[in-house]
PDB file of C-alpha atoms in Angstrom:
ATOM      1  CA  UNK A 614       0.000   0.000   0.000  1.00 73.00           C
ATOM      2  CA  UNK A 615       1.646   3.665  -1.143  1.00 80.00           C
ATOM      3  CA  UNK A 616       1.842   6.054   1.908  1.00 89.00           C
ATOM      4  CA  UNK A 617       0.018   8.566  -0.135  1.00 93.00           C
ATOM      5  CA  UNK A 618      -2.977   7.892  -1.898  1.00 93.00           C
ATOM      6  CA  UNK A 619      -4.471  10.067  -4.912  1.00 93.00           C
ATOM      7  CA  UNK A 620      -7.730   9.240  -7.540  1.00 85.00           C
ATOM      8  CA  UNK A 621      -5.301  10.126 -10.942  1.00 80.00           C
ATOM      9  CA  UNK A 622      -8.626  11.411 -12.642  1.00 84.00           C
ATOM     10  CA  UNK A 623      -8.305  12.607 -15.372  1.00 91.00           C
ATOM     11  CA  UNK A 624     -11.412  15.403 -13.816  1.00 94.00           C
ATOM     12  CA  UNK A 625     -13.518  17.695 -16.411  1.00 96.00           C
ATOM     13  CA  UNK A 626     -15.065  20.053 -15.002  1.00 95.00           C
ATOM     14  CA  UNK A 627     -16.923  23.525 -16.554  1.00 96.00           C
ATOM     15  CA  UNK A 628     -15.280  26.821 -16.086  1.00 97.00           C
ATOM     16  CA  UNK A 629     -16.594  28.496 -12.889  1.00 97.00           C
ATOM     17  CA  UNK A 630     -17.243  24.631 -10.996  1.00 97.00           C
ATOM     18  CA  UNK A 631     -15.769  24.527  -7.928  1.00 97.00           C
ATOM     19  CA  UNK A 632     -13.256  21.793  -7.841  1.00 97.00           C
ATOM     20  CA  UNK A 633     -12.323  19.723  -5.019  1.00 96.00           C
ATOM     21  CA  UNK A 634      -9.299  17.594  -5.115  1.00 97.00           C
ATOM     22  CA  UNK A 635      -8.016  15.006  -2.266  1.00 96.00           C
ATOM     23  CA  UNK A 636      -5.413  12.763  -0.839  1.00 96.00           C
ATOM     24  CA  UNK A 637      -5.633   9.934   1.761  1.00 97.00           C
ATOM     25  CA  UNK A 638      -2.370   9.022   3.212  1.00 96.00           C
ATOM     26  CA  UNK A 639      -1.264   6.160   6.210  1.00 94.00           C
ATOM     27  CA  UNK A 640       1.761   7.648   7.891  1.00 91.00           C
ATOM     28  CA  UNK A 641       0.405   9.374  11.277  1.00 91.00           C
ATOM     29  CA  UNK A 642       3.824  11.105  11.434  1.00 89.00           C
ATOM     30  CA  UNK A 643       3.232  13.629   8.575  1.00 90.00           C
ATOM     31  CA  UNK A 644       3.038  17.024   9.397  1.00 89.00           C
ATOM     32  CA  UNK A 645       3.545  19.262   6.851  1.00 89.00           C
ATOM     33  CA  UNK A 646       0.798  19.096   3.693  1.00 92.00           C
ATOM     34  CA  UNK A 647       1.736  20.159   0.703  1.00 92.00           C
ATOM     35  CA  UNK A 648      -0.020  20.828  -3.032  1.00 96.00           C
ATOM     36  CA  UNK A 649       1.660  21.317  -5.780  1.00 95.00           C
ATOM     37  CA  UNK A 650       0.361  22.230  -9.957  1.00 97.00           C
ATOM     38  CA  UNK A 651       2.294  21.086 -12.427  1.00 96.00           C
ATOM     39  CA  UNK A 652       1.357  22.555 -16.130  1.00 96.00           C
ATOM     40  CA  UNK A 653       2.295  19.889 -18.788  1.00 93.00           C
ATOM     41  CA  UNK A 654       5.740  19.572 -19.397  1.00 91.00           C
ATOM     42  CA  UNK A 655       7.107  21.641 -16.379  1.00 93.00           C
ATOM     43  CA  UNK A 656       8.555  21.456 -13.200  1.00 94.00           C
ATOM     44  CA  UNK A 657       5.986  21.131 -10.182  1.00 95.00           C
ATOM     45  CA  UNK A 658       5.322  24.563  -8.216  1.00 94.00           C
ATOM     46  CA  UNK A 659       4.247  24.774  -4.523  1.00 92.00           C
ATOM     47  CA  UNK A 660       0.836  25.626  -4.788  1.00 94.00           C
ATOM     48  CA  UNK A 661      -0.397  26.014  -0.677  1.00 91.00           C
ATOM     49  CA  UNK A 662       0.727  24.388   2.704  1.00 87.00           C
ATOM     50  CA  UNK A 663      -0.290  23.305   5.524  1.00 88.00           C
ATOM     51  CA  UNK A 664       1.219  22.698   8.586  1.00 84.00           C
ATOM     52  CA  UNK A 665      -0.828  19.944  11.022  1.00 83.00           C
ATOM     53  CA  UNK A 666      -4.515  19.920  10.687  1.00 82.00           C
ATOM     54  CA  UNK A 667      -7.096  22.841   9.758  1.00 84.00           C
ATOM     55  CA  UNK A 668      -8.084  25.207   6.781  1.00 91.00           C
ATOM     56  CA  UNK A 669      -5.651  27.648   4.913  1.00 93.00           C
ATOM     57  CA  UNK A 670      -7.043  29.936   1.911  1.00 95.00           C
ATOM     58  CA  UNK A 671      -5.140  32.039  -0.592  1.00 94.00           C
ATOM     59  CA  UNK A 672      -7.489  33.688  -3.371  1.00 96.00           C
ATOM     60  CA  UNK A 673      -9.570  30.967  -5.087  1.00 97.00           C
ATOM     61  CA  UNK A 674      -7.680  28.205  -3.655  1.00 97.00           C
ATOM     62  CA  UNK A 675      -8.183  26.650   0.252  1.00 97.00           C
ATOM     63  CA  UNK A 676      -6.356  23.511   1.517  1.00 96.00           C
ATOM     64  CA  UNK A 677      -7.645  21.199   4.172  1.00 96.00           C
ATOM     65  CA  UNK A 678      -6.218  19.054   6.317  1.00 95.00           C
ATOM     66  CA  UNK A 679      -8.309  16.203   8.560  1.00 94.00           C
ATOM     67  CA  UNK A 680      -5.198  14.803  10.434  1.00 92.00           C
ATOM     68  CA  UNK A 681      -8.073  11.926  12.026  1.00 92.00           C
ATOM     69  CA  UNK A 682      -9.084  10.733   9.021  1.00 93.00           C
ATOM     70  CA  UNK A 683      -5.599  11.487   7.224  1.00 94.00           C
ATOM     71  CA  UNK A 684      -7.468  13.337   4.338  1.00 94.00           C
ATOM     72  CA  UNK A 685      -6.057  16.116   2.444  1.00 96.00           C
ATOM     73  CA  UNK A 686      -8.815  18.003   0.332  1.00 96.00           C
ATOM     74  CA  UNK A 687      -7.752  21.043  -2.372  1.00 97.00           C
ATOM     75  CA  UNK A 688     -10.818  23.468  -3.180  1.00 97.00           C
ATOM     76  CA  UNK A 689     -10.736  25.683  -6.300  1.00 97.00           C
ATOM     77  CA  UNK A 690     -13.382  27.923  -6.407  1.00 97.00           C
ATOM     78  CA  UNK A 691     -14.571  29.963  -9.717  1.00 97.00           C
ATOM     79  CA  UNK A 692     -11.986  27.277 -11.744  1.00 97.00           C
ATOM     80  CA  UNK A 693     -10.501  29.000 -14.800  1.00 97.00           C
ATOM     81  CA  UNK A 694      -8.812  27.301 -17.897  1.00 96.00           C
ATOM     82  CA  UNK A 695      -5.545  28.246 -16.875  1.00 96.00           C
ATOM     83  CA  UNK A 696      -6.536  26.077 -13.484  1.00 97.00           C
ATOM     84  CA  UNK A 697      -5.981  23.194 -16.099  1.00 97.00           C
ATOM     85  CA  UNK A 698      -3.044  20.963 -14.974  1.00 97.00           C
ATOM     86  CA  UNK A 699      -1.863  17.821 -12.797  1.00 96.00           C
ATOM     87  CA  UNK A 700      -1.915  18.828  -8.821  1.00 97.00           C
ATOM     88  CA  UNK A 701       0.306  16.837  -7.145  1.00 96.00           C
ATOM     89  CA  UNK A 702      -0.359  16.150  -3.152  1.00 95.00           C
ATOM     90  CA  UNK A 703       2.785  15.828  -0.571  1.00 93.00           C
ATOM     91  CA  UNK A 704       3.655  15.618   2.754  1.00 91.00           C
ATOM     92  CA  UNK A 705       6.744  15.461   5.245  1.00 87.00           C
ATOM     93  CA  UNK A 706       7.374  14.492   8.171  1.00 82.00           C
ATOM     94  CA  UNK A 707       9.411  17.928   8.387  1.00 70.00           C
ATOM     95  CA  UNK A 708      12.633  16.142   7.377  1.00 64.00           C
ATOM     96  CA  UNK A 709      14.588  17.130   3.950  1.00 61.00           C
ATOM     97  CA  UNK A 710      14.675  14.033   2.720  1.00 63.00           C
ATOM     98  CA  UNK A 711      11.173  12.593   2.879  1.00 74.00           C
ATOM     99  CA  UNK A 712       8.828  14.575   1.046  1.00 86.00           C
ATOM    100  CA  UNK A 713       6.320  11.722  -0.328  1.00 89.00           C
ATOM    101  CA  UNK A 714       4.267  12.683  -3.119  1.00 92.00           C
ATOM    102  CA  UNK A 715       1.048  11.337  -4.552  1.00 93.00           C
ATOM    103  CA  UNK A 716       0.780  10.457  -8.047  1.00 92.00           C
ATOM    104  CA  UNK A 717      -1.203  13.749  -9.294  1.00 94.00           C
ATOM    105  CA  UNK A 718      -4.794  14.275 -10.601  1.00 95.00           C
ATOM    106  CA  UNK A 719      -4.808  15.775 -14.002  1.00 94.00           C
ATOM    107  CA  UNK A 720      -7.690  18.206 -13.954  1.00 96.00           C
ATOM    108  CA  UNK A 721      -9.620  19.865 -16.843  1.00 96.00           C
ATOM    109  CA  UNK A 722     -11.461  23.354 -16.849  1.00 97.00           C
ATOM    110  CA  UNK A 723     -13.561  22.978 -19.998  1.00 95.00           C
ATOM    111  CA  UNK A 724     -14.336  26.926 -21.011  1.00 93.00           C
TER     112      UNK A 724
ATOM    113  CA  UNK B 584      11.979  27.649 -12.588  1.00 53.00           C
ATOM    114  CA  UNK B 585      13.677  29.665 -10.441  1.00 64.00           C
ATOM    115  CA  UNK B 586      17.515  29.878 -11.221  1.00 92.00           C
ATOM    116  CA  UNK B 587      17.548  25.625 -11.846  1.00 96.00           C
ATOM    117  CA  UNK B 588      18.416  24.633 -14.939  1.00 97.00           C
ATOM    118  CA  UNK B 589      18.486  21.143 -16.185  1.00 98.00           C
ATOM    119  CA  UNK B 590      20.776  19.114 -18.720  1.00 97.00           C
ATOM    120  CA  UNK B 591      20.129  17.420 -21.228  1.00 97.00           C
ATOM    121  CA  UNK B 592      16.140  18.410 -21.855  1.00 97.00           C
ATOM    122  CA  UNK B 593      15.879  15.234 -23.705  1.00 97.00           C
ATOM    123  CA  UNK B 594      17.883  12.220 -24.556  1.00 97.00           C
ATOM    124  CA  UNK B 595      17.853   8.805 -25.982  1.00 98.00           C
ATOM    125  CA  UNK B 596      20.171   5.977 -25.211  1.00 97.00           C
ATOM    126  CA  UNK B 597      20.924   2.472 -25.836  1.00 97.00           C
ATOM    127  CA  UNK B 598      20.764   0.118 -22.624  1.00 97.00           C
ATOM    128  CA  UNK B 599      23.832  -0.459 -21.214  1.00 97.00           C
ATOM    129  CA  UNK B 600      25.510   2.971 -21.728  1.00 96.00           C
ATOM    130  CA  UNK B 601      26.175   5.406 -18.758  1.00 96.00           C
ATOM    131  CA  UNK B 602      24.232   8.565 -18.793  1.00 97.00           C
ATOM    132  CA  UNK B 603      25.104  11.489 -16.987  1.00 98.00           C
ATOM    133  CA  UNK B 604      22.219  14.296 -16.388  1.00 98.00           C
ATOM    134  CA  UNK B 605      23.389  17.884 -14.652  1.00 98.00           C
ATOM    135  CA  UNK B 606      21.355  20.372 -12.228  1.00 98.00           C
ATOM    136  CA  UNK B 607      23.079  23.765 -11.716  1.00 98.00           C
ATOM    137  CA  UNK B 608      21.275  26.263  -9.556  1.00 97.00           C
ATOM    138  CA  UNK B 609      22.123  30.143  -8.740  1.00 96.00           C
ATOM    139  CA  UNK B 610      19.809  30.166  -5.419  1.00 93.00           C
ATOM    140  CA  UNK B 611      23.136  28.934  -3.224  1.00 92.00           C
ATOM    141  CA  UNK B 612      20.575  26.935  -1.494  1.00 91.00           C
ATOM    142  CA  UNK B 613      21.647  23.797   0.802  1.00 90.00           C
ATOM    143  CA  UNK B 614      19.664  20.863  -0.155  1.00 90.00           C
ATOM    144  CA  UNK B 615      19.333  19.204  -3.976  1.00 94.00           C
ATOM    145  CA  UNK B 616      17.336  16.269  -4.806  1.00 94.00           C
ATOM    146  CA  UNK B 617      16.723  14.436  -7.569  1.00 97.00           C
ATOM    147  CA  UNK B 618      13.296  12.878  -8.597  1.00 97.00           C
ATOM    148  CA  UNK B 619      11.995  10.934 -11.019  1.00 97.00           C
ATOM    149  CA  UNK B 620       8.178  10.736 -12.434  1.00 96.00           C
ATOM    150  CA  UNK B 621       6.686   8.032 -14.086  1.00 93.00           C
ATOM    151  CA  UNK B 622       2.721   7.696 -14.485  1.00 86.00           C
ATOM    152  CA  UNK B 623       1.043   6.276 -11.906  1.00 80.00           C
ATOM    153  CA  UNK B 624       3.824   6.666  -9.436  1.00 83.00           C
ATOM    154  CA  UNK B 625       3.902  10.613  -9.390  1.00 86.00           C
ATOM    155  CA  UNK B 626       7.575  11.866  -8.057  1.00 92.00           C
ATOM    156  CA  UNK B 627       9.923   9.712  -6.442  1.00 93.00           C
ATOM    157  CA  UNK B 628      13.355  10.443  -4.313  1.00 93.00           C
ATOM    158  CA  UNK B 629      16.100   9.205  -6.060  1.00 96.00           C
ATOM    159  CA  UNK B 630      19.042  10.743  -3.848  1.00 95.00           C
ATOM    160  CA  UNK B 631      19.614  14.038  -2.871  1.00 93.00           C
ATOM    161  CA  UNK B 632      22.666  16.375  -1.181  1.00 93.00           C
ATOM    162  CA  UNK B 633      22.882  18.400   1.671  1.00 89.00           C
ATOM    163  CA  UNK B 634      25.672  19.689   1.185  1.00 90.00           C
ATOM    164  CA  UNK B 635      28.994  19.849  -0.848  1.00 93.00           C
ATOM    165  CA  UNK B 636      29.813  16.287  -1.078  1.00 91.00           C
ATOM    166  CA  UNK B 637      26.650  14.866   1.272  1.00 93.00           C
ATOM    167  CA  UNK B 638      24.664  12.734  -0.075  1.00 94.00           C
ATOM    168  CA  UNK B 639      21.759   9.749   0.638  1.00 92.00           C
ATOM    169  CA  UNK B 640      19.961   7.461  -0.746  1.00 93.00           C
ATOM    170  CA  UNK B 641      16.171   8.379  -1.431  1.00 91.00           C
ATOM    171  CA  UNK B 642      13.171   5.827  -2.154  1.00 88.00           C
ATOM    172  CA  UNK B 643      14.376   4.529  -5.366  1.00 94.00           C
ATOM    173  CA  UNK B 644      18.516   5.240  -5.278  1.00 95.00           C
ATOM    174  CA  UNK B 645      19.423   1.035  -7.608  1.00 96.00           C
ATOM    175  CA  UNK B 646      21.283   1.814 -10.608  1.00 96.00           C
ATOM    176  CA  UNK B 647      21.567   5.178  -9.793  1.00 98.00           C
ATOM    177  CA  UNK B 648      24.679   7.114  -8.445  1.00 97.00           C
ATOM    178  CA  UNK B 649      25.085  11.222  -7.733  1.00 97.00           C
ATOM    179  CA  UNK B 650      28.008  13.782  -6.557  1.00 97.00           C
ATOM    180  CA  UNK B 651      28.065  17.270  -5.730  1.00 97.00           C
ATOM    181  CA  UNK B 652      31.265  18.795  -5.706  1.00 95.00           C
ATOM    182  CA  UNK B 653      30.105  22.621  -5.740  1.00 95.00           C
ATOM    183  CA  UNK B 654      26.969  24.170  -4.086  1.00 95.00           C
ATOM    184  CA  UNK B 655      25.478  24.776  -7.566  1.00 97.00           C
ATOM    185  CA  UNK B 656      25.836  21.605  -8.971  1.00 97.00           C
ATOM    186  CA  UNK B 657      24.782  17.976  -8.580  1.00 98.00           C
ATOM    187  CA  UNK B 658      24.767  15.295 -11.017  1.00 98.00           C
ATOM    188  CA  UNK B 659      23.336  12.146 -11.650  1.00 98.00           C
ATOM    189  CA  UNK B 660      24.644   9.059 -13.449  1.00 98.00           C
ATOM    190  CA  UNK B 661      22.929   6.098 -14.477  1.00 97.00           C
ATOM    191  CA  UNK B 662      26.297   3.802 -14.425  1.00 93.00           C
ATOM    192  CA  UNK B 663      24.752   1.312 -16.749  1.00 96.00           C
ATOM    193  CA  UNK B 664      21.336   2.593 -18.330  1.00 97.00           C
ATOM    194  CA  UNK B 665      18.203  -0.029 -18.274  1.00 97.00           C
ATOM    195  CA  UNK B 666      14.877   0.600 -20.279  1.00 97.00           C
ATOM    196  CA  UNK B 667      12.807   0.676 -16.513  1.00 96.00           C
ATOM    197  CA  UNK B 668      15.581   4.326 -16.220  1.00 98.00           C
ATOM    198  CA  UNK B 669      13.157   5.731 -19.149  1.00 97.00           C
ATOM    199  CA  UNK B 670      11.249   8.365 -17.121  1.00 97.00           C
ATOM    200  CA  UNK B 671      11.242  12.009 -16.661  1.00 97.00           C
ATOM    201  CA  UNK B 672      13.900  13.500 -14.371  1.00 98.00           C
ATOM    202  CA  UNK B 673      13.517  16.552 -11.854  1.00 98.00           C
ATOM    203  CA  UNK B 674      16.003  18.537  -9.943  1.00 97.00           C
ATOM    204  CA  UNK B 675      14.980  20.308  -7.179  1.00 94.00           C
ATOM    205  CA  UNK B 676      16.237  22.773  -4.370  1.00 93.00           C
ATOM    206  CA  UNK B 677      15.900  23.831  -1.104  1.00 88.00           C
ATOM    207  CA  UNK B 678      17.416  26.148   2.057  1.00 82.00           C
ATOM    208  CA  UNK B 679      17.739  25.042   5.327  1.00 65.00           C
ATOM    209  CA  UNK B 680      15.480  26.695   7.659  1.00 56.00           C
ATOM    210  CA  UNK B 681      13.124  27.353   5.465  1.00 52.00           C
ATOM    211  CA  UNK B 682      10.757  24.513   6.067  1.00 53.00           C
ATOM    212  CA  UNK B 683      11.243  20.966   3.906  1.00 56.00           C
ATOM    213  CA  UNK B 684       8.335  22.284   2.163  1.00 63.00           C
ATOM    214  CA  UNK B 685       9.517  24.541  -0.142  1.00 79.00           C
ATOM    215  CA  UNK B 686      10.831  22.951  -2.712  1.00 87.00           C
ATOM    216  CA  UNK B 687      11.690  24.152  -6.237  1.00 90.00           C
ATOM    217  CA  UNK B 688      11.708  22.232  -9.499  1.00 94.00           C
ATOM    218  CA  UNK B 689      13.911  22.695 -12.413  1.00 96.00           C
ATOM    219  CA  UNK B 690      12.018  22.294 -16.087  1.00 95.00           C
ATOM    220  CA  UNK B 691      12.512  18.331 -16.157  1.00 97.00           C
ATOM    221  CA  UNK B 692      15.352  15.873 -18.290  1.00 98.00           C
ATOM    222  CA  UNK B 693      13.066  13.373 -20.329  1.00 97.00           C
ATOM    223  CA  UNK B 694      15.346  10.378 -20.962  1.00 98.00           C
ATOM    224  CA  UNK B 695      14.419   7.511 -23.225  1.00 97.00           C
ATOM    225  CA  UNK B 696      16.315   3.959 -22.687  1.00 97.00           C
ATOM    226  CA  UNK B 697      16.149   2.141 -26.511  1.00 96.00           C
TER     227      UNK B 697
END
């Protein structure tokens, strides 16, 4: 069983949906929660972050963290287009070397 | 891709030839890692460095070898190249003391094992 779980997709949704992306993961030891986009044929970009449980928003987008249920959810409200991409999910137990990252939903924001 | 650049972009190889792909940053940051993505699998730790010759072993670190002998470089070699090496190869950075969750990505090597 992966540590970090994630539903590839691909996901279609109109333009203006609100989107809701997730991640289930095992390790009880993770701390830090992590999303990153990653536009075709580019590097991955930190997208938001968590740290421990609770809710964090920044414009359209809010991450949430159920450290219980060890759930991650991504929220994209008013979706654009340009929203289009893979999101990636990660998480760390805070040290450099283990940042464990799901394998990505590809998403689609038809116009 | 903030000041990581990658090289090769793309290459093809025969199995059984060494392959040798560079990361160079200008950030002076600490930490370097190398990834690889394959579908289905999302990114997964190769090695990584922190620090001018300090290195480990990440997740996936058979077949693979790195070295870092300057702060801006680190570079990994595939001693003997087998088609399950085809995949897409990321370099990223990071500072100490920053969090572990900042990471940054370089644009991506896509290497092809014939």
């Amino acid at each position: 069983q992966k540590e970090v779980e994630q539903d590839p997709g691909p996901l279609s949704v109109p333009e203006g949906a609100i989107v809701s992306l997730n991640c289930t993961y095992s390790n009880s030891a993770f701390q830090y929660f992590m999303w990153y986009r990653q536009y075709s044929r580019k590097g991955p970009e930190l997208l938001m972050y968590t740290y421990s449980s609770g809710n964090k928003e920044d414009g359209r987008f809010t991450a949430q963290v159920d450290k219980s249920s060890k759930y991650i959810s991504l929220f994209i409200r008013d979706s654009q287009p340009s929203d289009s991409a893979t999101y990636l999910c990660a998480m760390s137990n805070s040290s450099a070397s283990k940042i464990i990252f799901g394998s990505g939903t590809r998403l689609s924001i038809r116009p | 891709d903030a000041g990581i650049t990658q090289s090769p972009r793309h290459k093809v190889t025969e199995t059984g030839t060494p392959v040798t792909l560079r990361c160079h940053q200008t950030e002076n940051h600490r930490y370097m890692y190398w990834y690889r993505q394959d579908p289905g699998h999302g990114l997964r730790l190769i090695h990584y460095s922190y620090g001018v010759k300090d290195t480990d072993k990440g997740e996936v670190s058979d077949g693979y070898s790195v070295s870092r002998s300057k702060t801006e470089d680190f570079l990994l070699t595939l001693e003997s190249a087998t088609s399950s090496q085809t995949s897409v190869y990321f370099c990223a950075i990071s500072e100490a003391g920053q969090g572990t969750y900042e990471q940054y990505f370089g644009p991506g090597t896509r290497l092809t094992v014939t």
